[in-house]
Coordinates of C-alpha atoms and ligand atoms in Angstrom, one line a residue:
X1 CA 134.2 87.2 114.3
X2 CA 132.0 85.5 116.9
X3 CA 130.2 82.4 116.0
X4 CA 126.4 83.0 115.7
X5 CA 125.4 81.2 119.0
X6 CA 127.9 83.2 121.0
X7 CA 126.7 86.3 119.3
X8 CA 123.2 85.7 120.4
X9 CA 124.4 85.1 124.0
X10 CA 126.4 88.4 123.9
X11 CA 123.6 90.3 122.4
X12 CA 121.1 89.2 125.0
X13 CA 123.5 90.4 127.7
X14 CA 124.0 93.7 125.9
X15 CA 120.3 94.5 125.5
X16 CA 119.3 98.1 125.8
X17 CA 115.9 99.8 125.6
X18 CA 115.2 102.0 122.7
X19 CA 112.2 104.2 122.2
X20 CA 109.1 102.9 120.6
X21 CA 105.6 103.9 121.8
X22 CA 106.8 107.1 123.4
X23 CA 107.4 108.3 119.9
X24 CA 103.9 109.8 119.7
X25 CA 103.6 110.7 116.0
X26 CA 100.8 110.3 113.5
X27 CA 103.3 108.4 111.5
X28 CA 103.6 105.6 114.1
X29 CA 100.8 103.2 113.9
X30 CA 100.5 100.5 116.6
X31 CA 102.8 97.6 116.0
X32 CA 101.3 94.6 114.3
X33 CA 104.0 92.2 115.5
X34 CA 106.8 92.1 118.0
X35 CA 108.6 89.2 116.4
X36 CA 111.0 91.1 114.2
X37 CA 114.7 91.3 114.9
X38 CA 117.7 93.1 113.4
X39 CA 121.2 91.8 114.4
X40 CA 124.1 94.1 113.6
X41 CA 127.3 92.1 113.6
X42 CA 129.8 94.8 114.2
X43 CA 132.8 92.6 113.9
X44 CA 131.9 91.3 110.5
X45 CA 133.0 94.2 108.2
X46 CA 131.9 93.8 104.5
X47 CA 134.1 96.6 103.1
X48 CA 134.1 100.4 102.9
X49 CA 131.1 101.9 101.2
X50 CA 132.2 103.8 98.2
X51 CA 130.7 107.3 98.4
X52 CA 130.2 107.0 94.6
X53 CA 127.3 104.6 95.0
X54 CA 125.4 107.8 96.0
X55 CA 126.0 109.2 92.5
X56 CA 123.8 110.9 90.1
X57 CA 123.0 110.9 86.4
X58 CA 122.1 114.0 84.3
X59 CA 121.4 113.2 80.7
X60 CA 120.7 115.9 78.0
X61 CA 117.1 114.7 77.9
X62 CA 114.0 116.9 77.9
X63 CA 113.9 119.0 81.1
X64 CA 117.0 117.6 82.8
X65 CA 119.6 120.0 81.5
X66 CA 117.6 122.8 80.0
X67 CA 115.2 124.1 82.7
X68 CA 116.4 121.6 85.3
X69 CA 120.1 122.4 85.7
X70 CA 120.8 125.1 83.2
X71 CA 118.6 128.3 83.2
X72 CA 121.1 130.6 81.6
X73 CA 123.0 133.6 82.9
X74 CA 120.2 136.1 81.9
X75 CA 117.4 134.1 83.5
X76 CA 115.2 135.5 86.2
X77 CA 115.6 132.2 88.0
X78 CA 118.4 132.7 90.6
X79 CA 121.5 131.2 89.1
X80 CA 125.3 130.9 89.4
X81 CA 126.8 131.5 86.0
X82 CA 123.6 130.1 84.4
X83 CA 123.3 127.1 86.7
X84 CA 120.1 126.9 88.9
X85 CA 121.2 128.1 92.3
X86 CA 118.5 126.3 94.3
X87 CA 119.7 123.0 92.9
X88 CA 123.3 123.8 93.8
X89 CA 122.2 124.8 97.3
X90 CA 120.3 121.6 97.9
X91 CA 122.8 119.3 96.3
X92 CA 125.5 120.7 98.6
X93 CA 123.5 119.3 101.5
X94 CA 123.6 115.7 100.3
X95 CA 127.3 115.4 99.6
X96 CA 126.9 114.3 95.9
X97 CA 130.1 112.3 95.0
X98 CA 129.8 112.0 91.2
X99 CA 127.5 113.0 88.3
X100 CA 127.3 111.2 85.0
X101 CA 126.8 113.3 81.8
X102 CA 125.7 113.7 79.0
X103 CA 123.9 110.3 78.7
X104 CA 122.5 107.7 78.4
X105 CA 121.5 107.2 74.8
X106 CA 122.2 110.9 74.2
X107 CA 125.9 110.3 74.7
X108 CA 126.3 108.2 71.5
X109 CA 124.9 111.1 69.5
X110 CA 126.8 113.8 71.1
X111 CA 129.8 115.6 69.8
X112 CA 131.5 117.3 72.7
X113 CA 133.2 119.8 70.4
X114 CA 129.8 121.4 69.8
X115 CA 129.6 122.3 73.5
X116 CA 132.8 124.3 74.0
X117 CA 133.9 127.8 72.9
X118 CA 131.8 131.0 73.0
X119 CA 128.2 130.1 73.8
X120 CA 126.7 132.3 71.1
X121 CA 128.7 130.5 68.5
X122 CA 127.8 127.0 69.4
X123 CA 125.7 125.0 66.9
X124 CA 122.1 123.7 67.5
X125 CA 121.7 120.0 66.9
X126 CA 118.9 117.6 66.9
X127 CA 118.7 115.9 70.3
X128 CA 118.7 112.1 70.4
X129 CA 115.3 112.3 72.1
X130 CA 113.7 114.8 69.8
X131 CA 111.4 112.4 68.1
X132 CA 109.9 111.3 71.4
X133 CA 109.2 114.9 72.4
X134 CA 105.7 116.4 72.0
X135 CA 105.3 119.0 69.2
X136 CA 104.8 121.7 71.9
X137 CA 107.8 120.9 73.9
X138 CA 110.3 123.8 74.2
X139 CA 112.9 124.1 71.5
X140 CA 116.0 123.3 73.6
X141 CA 114.5 120.0 74.5
X142 CA 114.3 119.0 70.8
X143 CA 117.2 121.0 69.3
X144 CA 120.2 121.0 71.6
X145 CA 121.5 124.6 71.8
X146 CA 124.7 123.3 73.3
X147 CA 124.7 126.1 76.0
X148 CA 125.5 123.5 78.6
X149 CA 128.7 121.6 77.5
X150 CA 131.8 120.3 79.1
X151 CA 132.8 123.6 80.7
X152 CA 129.4 124.2 82.2
X153 CA 129.2 120.6 83.4
X154 CA 132.6 120.8 85.0
X155 CA 131.6 124.0 86.7
X156 CA 128.3 122.4 88.0
X157 CA 130.4 119.5 89.4
X158 CA 132.7 122.0 91.1
X159 CA 129.9 124.0 92.6
X160 CA 128.3 120.9 94.2
X161 CA 131.5 119.2 95.1
X162 CA 131.2 116.2 92.7
X163 CA 133.5 114.4 90.4
X164 CA 132.5 114.4 86.7
X165 CA 131.8 111.1 85.0
X166 CA 131.7 111.6 81.2
X167 CA 130.2 109.1 78.7
X168 CA 132.1 109.0 75.4
X169 CA 130.4 108.5 72.0
X170 CA 131.3 105.1 70.6
X171 CA 128.6 104.9 68.0
X172 CA 129.0 108.1 65.9
X173 CA 132.4 109.6 66.7
X174 CA 135.9 108.1 66.0
X175 CA 138.3 107.1 68.7
X176 CA 140.2 110.2 68.0
X177 CA 137.4 112.4 69.3
X178 CA 137.4 110.4 72.6
X179 CA 141.1 111.0 73.2
X180 CA 140.8 114.6 72.2
X181 CA 138.0 115.0 74.8
X182 CA 140.3 113.5 77.4
X183 CA 143.0 115.9 76.3
X184 CA 140.6 118.9 76.4
X185 CA 139.5 118.0 80.0
X186 CA 142.8 116.9 81.5
X187 CA 145.9 118.3 79.7
X188 CA 147.8 120.8 81.9
X189 CA 147.4 124.5 81.5
X190 CA 149.4 125.7 78.5
X191 CA 150.4 122.2 77.4
X192 CA 148.2 121.6 74.3
X193 CA 146.0 123.5 71.9
X194 CA 143.0 122.0 73.5
X195 CA 144.2 123.2 77.0
X196 CA 144.5 126.6 75.5
X197 CA 141.0 126.4 74.2
X198 CA 139.8 125.4 77.7
X199 CA 141.8 128.4 79.2
X200 CA 140.3 130.7 76.6
X201 CA 136.8 129.7 77.9
X202 CA 138.0 130.7 81.4
X203 CA 139.2 127.3 82.7
X204 CA 143.0 127.2 82.7
X205 CA 143.2 124.4 85.2
X206 CA 142.5 120.9 84.0
X207 CA 139.1 119.3 85.0
X208 CA 140.9 116.1 85.9
X209 CA 138.1 113.8 84.8
X210 CA 138.8 110.3 86.0
X211 CA 135.6 108.4 85.1
X212 CA 134.9 107.8 81.5
X213 CA 132.2 105.6 80.1
X214 CA 133.1 103.9 76.9
X215 CA 129.8 104.1 75.2
X216 CA 126.4 103.5 76.7
X217 CA 124.0 100.6 76.2
X218 CA 126.1 99.5 73.3
X219 CA 123.8 96.5 72.8
X220 CA 121.1 99.0 71.7
X221 CA 121.1 102.8 71.2
X222 CA 124.8 102.9 71.7
X223 CA 125.6 101.1 68.5
X224 CA 123.5 97.9 68.3
X225 CA 126.6 95.8 68.8
X226 CA 127.0 92.2 69.8
X227 CA 128.9 91.7 73.0
X228 CA 131.9 90.5 71.0
X229 CA 131.7 93.5 68.5
X230 CA 131.6 95.8 71.5
X231 CA 134.6 94.2 73.1
X232 CA 136.6 94.9 69.9
X233 CA 135.5 98.5 69.9
X234 CA 136.2 98.8 73.6
X235 CA 139.8 97.6 73.0
X236 CA 140.2 100.0 70.1
X237 CA 138.8 103.1 71.8
X238 CA 140.8 102.5 74.9
X239 CA 144.1 101.2 73.3
X240 CA 145.5 104.7 73.8
X241 CA 144.1 107.5 75.9
X242 CA 146.2 110.4 77.3
X243 CA 147.2 110.2 80.9
X244 CA 148.5 113.3 82.8
X245 CA 150.5 113.4 86.0
X246 CA 150.2 109.7 86.2
X247 CA 146.6 109.9 87.1
X248 CA 145.0 106.8 85.6
X249 CA 141.6 106.9 84.0
X250 CA 138.8 104.8 85.3
X251 CA 137.1 103.3 82.2
X252 CA 133.6 101.9 82.4
X253 CA 132.5 99.3 79.9
X254 CA 128.9 99.2 78.7
X255 CA 127.0 96.3 80.3
X256 CA 124.0 94.2 79.3
X257 CA 120.4 94.7 78.5
X258 CA 118.9 94.1 81.9
X259 CA 120.2 90.9 83.5
X260 CA 121.6 89.3 80.4
X261 CA 124.8 87.6 81.6
X262 CA 125.5 86.3 78.1
X263 CA 126.5 89.8 77.2
X264 CA 128.9 89.9 80.2
X265 CA 130.5 86.6 79.3
X266 CA 130.7 87.4 75.6
X267 CA 132.3 90.8 76.2
X268 CA 134.9 89.4 78.5
X269 CA 135.7 86.3 76.3
X270 CA 136.4 88.6 73.4
X271 CA 138.3 91.1 75.5
X272 CA 140.8 88.6 76.8
X273 CA 141.3 87.1 73.3
X274 CA 144.2 89.6 73.3
X275 CA 145.5 88.4 76.7
X276 CA 144.2 88.0 80.2
X277 CA 145.8 91.3 81.2
X278 CA 143.1 93.1 79.1
X279 CA 140.7 92.9 82.1
X280 CA 142.8 95.5 83.8
X281 CA 141.8 98.1 81.2
X282 CA 138.3 97.9 82.6
X283 CA 137.7 99.8 85.9
X284 CA 133.9 99.2 86.0
X285 CA 131.3 97.2 84.3
X286 CA 128.0 99.0 83.9
X287 CA 124.6 97.6 84.9
X288 CA 121.3 99.3 84.3
X289 CA 118.2 98.3 86.1
X290 CA 114.8 99.9 85.7
X291 CA 111.8 98.6 87.5
X292 CA 109.1 99.1 84.9
X293 CA 107.0 96.0 84.5
X294 CA 104.0 96.2 86.8
X295 CA 101.8 93.9 84.7
X296 CA 102.1 91.0 87.2
X297 CA 103.4 88.7 84.5
X298 CA 100.8 89.5 81.8
X299 CA 103.2 91.1 79.3
X300 CA 106.9 91.9 78.6
X301 CA 105.9 94.7 76.3
X302 CA 107.8 97.9 77.3
X303 CA 104.8 100.1 76.8
X304 CA 102.0 97.8 78.0
X305 CA 103.8 96.6 81.1
X306 CA 104.3 100.0 82.7
X307 CA 102.3 101.2 85.7
X308 CA 101.2 104.7 86.8
X309 CA 103.4 106.8 89.0
X310 CA 100.5 108.3 91.1
X311 CA 97.5 106.0 90.7
X312 CA 98.3 102.6 92.1
X313 CA 97.0 100.0 94.5
X314 CA 99.0 98.2 97.2
X315 CA 99.6 95.3 94.8
X316 CA 101.4 97.8 92.4
X317 CA 103.4 99.0 95.4
X318 CA 104.7 95.5 96.2
X319 CA 105.2 94.6 92.5
X320 CA 107.4 97.7 92.0
X321 CA 109.5 96.7 95.0
X322 CA 109.8 93.1 93.8
X323 CA 111.0 94.4 90.4
X324 CA 113.5 96.6 92.3
X325 CA 114.7 93.8 94.5
X326 CA 116.0 92.1 91.4
X327 CA 118.9 94.5 91.7
X328 CA 120.5 92.2 94.3
X329 CA 120.5 89.1 92.1
X330 CA 121.7 91.1 89.2
X331 CA 124.7 92.2 91.2
X332 CA 125.4 88.7 92.4
X333 CA 124.9 87.1 88.9
X334 CA 127.2 89.6 87.1
X335 CA 129.8 89.5 89.8
X336 CA 130.0 85.7 89.3
X337 CA 130.0 86.0 85.5
X338 CA 132.8 88.5 85.7
X339 CA 134.8 86.2 87.9
X340 CA 135.0 83.6 85.1
X341 CA 137.6 85.8 83.3
X342 CA 138.5 88.0 86.2
X343 CA 138.9 85.8 89.3
X344 CA 140.7 88.5 91.2
X345 CA 137.8 90.9 90.7
X346 CA 139.8 93.8 89.4
X347 CA 136.6 94.9 87.6
X348 CA 133.9 96.3 89.8
X349 CA 130.3 97.0 89.1
X350 CA 129.0 100.4 88.2
X351 CA 125.2 100.6 88.3
X352 CA 125.1 103.8 86.4
X353 CA 121.3 103.8 85.8
X354 CA 118.7 102.7 88.2
X355 CA 115.2 103.5 89.3
X356 CA 111.5 103.0 88.6
X357 CA 110.1 103.9 85.2
X358 CA 106.4 104.6 84.8
X359 CA 104.1 105.4 81.9
X360 CA 103.7 109.1 81.0
X361 CA 101.0 111.2 82.6
X362 CA 102.2 112.4 86.0
X363 CA 104.7 115.0 84.9
X364 CA 105.1 118.0 87.2
X365 CA 105.7 120.0 84.0
X366 CA 103.3 118.7 81.3
X367 CA 105.3 117.7 78.2
X368 CA 108.6 116.9 80.0
X369 CA 109.6 113.6 78.5
X370 CA 110.2 110.8 81.0
X371 CA 109.4 113.1 83.9
X372 CA 107.3 111.3 86.6
X373 CA 105.8 112.3 89.9
X374 CA 107.8 110.9 92.8
X375 CA 105.8 109.4 95.6
X376 CA 106.5 107.7 98.9
X377 CA 106.7 104.4 97.0
X378 CA 109.7 105.7 95.1
X379 CA 111.4 106.8 98.3
X380 CA 110.9 103.3 99.8
X381 CA 112.2 101.8 96.5
X382 CA 115.3 104.1 96.6
X383 CA 116.0 103.3 100.3
X384 CA 115.8 99.6 99.4
X385 CA 118.1 100.0 96.5
X386 CA 120.7 102.0 98.3
X387 CA 120.7 99.4 101.1
X388 CA 121.4 96.7 98.5
X389 CA 124.4 98.7 97.3
X390 CA 125.6 99.1 100.9
X391 CA 125.4 95.4 101.5
X392 CA 127.7 94.7 98.5
X393 CA 130.5 97.2 99.0
X394 CA 133.2 94.9 97.6
X395 CA 131.2 94.6 94.3
X396 CA 129.6 97.9 93.7
X397 CA 132.0 100.8 93.3
X398 CA 129.6 103.4 91.8
X399 CA 125.9 103.8 91.2
X400 CA 124.0 106.7 89.5
X401 CA 120.3 107.2 90.2
X402 CA 118.4 107.8 87.0
X403 CA 118.0 110.7 86.9
X404 CA 118.9 113.8 89.0
X405 CA 116.1 116.2 88.1
X406 CA 112.9 116.3 86.0
X407 CA 113.4 112.7 84.8
X408 CA 112.4 109.2 86.1
X409 CA 113.5 108.8 89.7
X410 CA 114.2 112.5 90.3
X411 CA 115.6 113.9 93.4
X412 CA 114.4 117.3 92.4
X413 CA 111.7 118.7 90.2
X414 CA 112.0 122.2 88.7
X415 CA 110.3 124.4 86.2
X416 CA 111.2 128.1 85.7
X417 CA 111.0 129.6 89.2
X418 CA 109.6 126.4 90.8
X419 CA 111.7 123.9 92.6
X420 CA 110.9 121.1 95.0
X421 CA 112.8 118.3 96.7
X422 CA 111.1 114.9 96.1
X423 CA 110.9 112.1 98.6
X424 CA 113.8 110.4 96.8
X425 CA 115.9 113.6 97.3
X426 CA 115.1 113.2 101.0
X427 CA 116.3 109.6 101.0
X428 CA 119.6 110.6 99.5
X429 CA 120.0 113.2 102.2
X430 CA 119.3 110.6 104.9
X431 CA 121.6 108.0 103.4
X432 CA 124.6 110.3 102.9
X433 CA 125.7 109.3 106.4
X434 CA 126.7 105.9 105.0
X435 CA 129.3 107.3 102.6
X436 CA 132.8 106.0 103.3
X437 CA 131.5 104.1 106.3
X438 CA 132.6 100.5 106.9
X439 CA 129.6 98.3 106.0
X440 CA 129.0 95.7 108.6
X441 CA 126.8 92.6 108.3
X442 CA 123.2 93.0 109.4
X443 CA 120.7 90.2 109.6
X444 CA 117.0 91.0 109.3
X445 CA 114.3 88.6 110.5
X446 CA 110.6 89.5 110.2
X447 CA 107.6 87.6 109.1
X448 CA 107.0 88.0 105.4
X449 CA 104.3 90.2 103.9
X450 CA 101.6 88.4 102.0
X451 CA 99.5 90.1 99.4
X452 CA 96.9 89.2 96.8
X453 CA 98.4 88.9 93.3
X454 CA 95.5 88.3 90.9
X455 CA 93.9 85.7 93.2
X456 CA 97.1 84.1 94.2
X457 CA 99.1 84.8 97.4
X458 CA 102.4 86.5 96.8
X459 CA 105.0 87.4 99.4
X460 CA 107.7 90.0 100.0
X461 CA 110.2 90.5 102.8
X462 CA 108.9 92.6 105.7
X463 CA 112.0 94.4 106.8
X464 CA 115.5 95.0 105.3
X465 CA 118.3 97.5 105.3
X466 CA 122.0 98.0 105.9
X467 CA 124.5 99.2 108.5
X468 CA 127.8 101.0 108.5
X469 CA 130.2 102.1 111.1
X470 CA 132.6 105.0 111.3
X471 CA 134.6 105.1 114.5
X472 CA 131.9 104.9 117.1
X473 CA 129.1 106.1 114.9
X474 CA 126.7 103.4 113.6
X475 CA 124.3 104.2 110.9
X476 CA 121.4 101.7 110.4
X477 CA 118.9 102.3 107.6
X478 CA 115.8 100.3 107.4
X479 CA 112.9 99.9 105.0
X480 CA 109.5 98.7 106.1
X481 CA 107.7 98.0 102.9
X482 CA 104.3 97.1 104.4
X483 CA 101.6 99.4 103.3
X484 CA 99.7 98.8 106.6
X485 CA 101.7 97.3 109.4
X486 CA 104.2 98.9 111.7
X487 CA 107.0 96.5 112.7
X488 CA 108.1 96.4 116.3
X489 CA 111.6 95.2 116.2
X490 CA 114.3 94.1 118.5
X491 CA 117.6 95.7 117.5
X492 CA 120.5 93.6 118.7
X493 CA 124.0 95.1 118.6
X494 CA 126.9 92.8 119.0
X495 CA 128.2 93.3 122.5
X496 CA 128.0 97.1 122.1
X497 CA 126.3 99.7 124.1
X498 CA 124.6 102.9 122.9
X499 CA 125.5 106.3 124.2
X500 CA 123.0 108.3 122.3
X501 CA 120.7 107.9 119.3
X502 CA 118.5 109.7 116.8
X503 CA 115.9 108.4 114.4
X504 CA 115.1 110.0 111.1
X505 CA 111.9 108.8 109.5
X506 CA 110.4 109.4 106.1
X507 CA 106.8 108.2 105.8
X508 CA 103.2 109.3 105.4
X509 CA 99.8 107.8 106.1
X510 CA 99.0 107.9 102.4
X511 CA 101.3 105.7 100.3
X512 CA 100.7 108.0 97.3
X513 CA 102.0 111.1 99.1
X514 CA 104.3 113.3 97.1
X515 CA 105.7 116.8 97.1
X516 CA 104.6 119.3 94.5
X517 CA 105.6 122.9 93.6
X518 CA 102.6 124.0 95.6
X519 CA 102.9 121.5 98.5
X520 CA 106.6 121.0 99.1
X521 CA 106.5 119.6 102.6
X522 CA 104.1 116.7 102.3
X523 CA 106.7 114.0 102.6
X524 CA 109.7 115.2 104.6
X525 CA 111.9 113.4 107.1
X526 CA 111.4 113.9 110.8
X527 CA 114.3 113.5 113.2
X528 CA 113.9 112.8 116.9
X529 CA 116.5 112.3 119.6
X530 CA 116.1 109.0 121.4
X531 CA 116.4 108.8 125.2
X532 CA 119.6 106.9 126.0
X533 CA 118.5 103.3 125.9
X534 CA 118.9 101.1 129.1
X535 CA 117.7 97.6 128.7
X536 CA 116.1 95.8 125.7
X537 CA 116.4 97.8 122.5
X538 CA 113.2 97.8 120.5
X539 CA 112.0 100.2 117.8
X540 CA 108.8 100.3 115.9
X541 CA 109.2 100.9 112.2
X542 CA 106.3 102.8 110.7
X543 CA 104.4 101.2 107.8
X544 CA 105.6 102.3 104.4
X545 CA 108.7 104.0 105.8
X546 CA 112.4 104.6 105.4
X547 CA 114.2 105.0 108.7
X548 CA 117.7 106.0 109.6
X549 CA 119.0 105.2 113.1
X550 CA 122.1 107.1 114.1
X551 CA 123.7 105.4 117.1
X552 CA 126.7 106.7 119.0
X553 CA 128.3 103.7 120.7
X554 CA 130.1 103.8 124.0
Ligands
AHR1 O1 117.6 107.1 81.4 C1 116.9 107.1 80.2 C2 117.5 106.1 79.2 O2 117.4 104.8 79.7 C3 119.0 106.3 79.0 O3 119.3 107.3 78.0 C4 119.4 105.0 78.5 O4 120.7 104.6 78.7 C5 118.4 104.0 79.2 O5 117.9 103.1 78.3

C-alpha cells in the first residue's frame, strides 16, 4: 500500500484523458463543477465481493409468486413448466446468485408440506397477507393454492442459475418440520421416505439447499419474541439438522427491527450462555432496511410517514436517498455489536430485505398489494445501496433486494401477458460485473449538495460509488444523486494505465421517469466505448444517474 501523499504523486504522473464533452447525449448536461475527484486505490483490496449480495427475494405476497413468477403450465403466458418464461430469460442475463423464498412474514405461516406432491391435491390456505388484500384481489393472492411450492421454487432457481435460500417457520411449526424440510430438500436419492416423495414428484436428485433462514423478523410477525427468547428458539431449532455429504448448512438468524442493536446484543448474549462456540452455529445475521419515512422528521408513523412512488419533489428524492444511506451505518453498527461476542467475525451480515417502501397508489396492476412503480429515483437508490455493499465485502456476505417482481423495489413488473424490466432491473444488470471481483478502496471527493428542507438547508453527498478489480478489468460504479447538476470528475487510478474503456449510463432528464407495460424503454442504460485515454482522465457524470465504467488496464 502506498502512503496517500505518494499515491497523489503517482496518480498525477499517471493521468490519462477520458471522454467527457465529446459524449454528445441528451443525458449529458454541461458540468456544474470540475472540482470532483475519484481516487481508486488499486493496491488497497477490501475483500472479494460475494456474488450473493446481488441476491433476490420472492415472497408469497400478492402478485410476486402468482402472476409474477408462476403462471401455470396451462397458461397462455409463455412458460417453462408453469414458470413465466420472460422472467427466466431476463434473469439469466443478470447472473442472479441466490433467491430467498417463501418470505418474509409469510414464511412463519407457511407449512412446506402443503406445497409438495401432486398439484391438484394440494390444499388451499389463507395467505398471511390475505387481510391486507383488497376484496377484489384475485383468489390466489388471498388463498394460497400451493401450486408453487418447494419443487417449483427449486426448479425456478435451477432455470435462472441461482441458489435457493429458504426461510423456515419458527412461529407456527415445530422444529421437527424444519429438519424434515431439510431432509426433503437434501437427502440423497433413494435414502429417505422424503427423498422418495421428492423423486415421485420428478426430482430424484437433492436440491442441496445450503441457505436456511431460522425464522423471519422474529421480533414481530415471526413470533413476537424478545431477543433472548428468540436466541433460545434459535438454539433449539438448530440443535440438530441433517447434513448430507458433509455439506454444512448456512443458517441465518433473524435480526433486529431496523437499526436496534439491543436486539443484536440480546440475541448473542443469550446464545452464548451455552458457550462461546455457539456463535459458530450462525452463518449470517439478518438485517432489514426499508427507506419509507419521507416525512422530513414530522412523524414516525408507518402509514403517515410514507411518500408517493411517482409524485415527488426534489426534496423527496434527497430524503429517500438519505434514508437509504442509513444502510451504511447499520452495517457498521451491527458489525461492531456482533464483535462483542464474536470478535473473530465468524458471523457475517445478510441484508435479506432492502429497498424503498412507498404508500399505495402507483401499482402497475391495480390491487397488487405492496406493488409500486419504480422510477429513476429507485434506480439511483439501488445503485447507491449496492455500492455500500461493495464497500463492505468483509462484512456483508449476502443481500436480497425486496422484492424480485411486482412488489416494493421490483426488478420486474408483470401481469398476465405484460412484462417490463424496471430501472432497478437495469441497475442489477449493470452491477453484475462486480460479482466476485476484488473490492478496492475508492475515495470520492465532491462538493456536497445542498437542498431546502422545510426552510432549513440540508446536505447530501454529491458523488459516491465503488470499485472492483478482476485481473486487469476494473469496474467503477458511480451514483450522481444531484437532480440538476452534472459532475465533471477527475478519475485517478493508482499508477495504472487504461487500455480501453466503456461507460454505461442509466439516467433521464425527468427524475420521475419509469418504464411501463406500454412504454418499456423510457429508462434504459446506454453503453458507449470510450476513446483510449491519453492524458488527464476526466468524466462528466450526468445528473440523477447511475454509471458503470469498465476499464481494461494495461
Ligand atoms: O417485504 C415485505 C415484508 O417486509 C416482509 O414480509 C417482512 O419480512 C418485512 O416486514
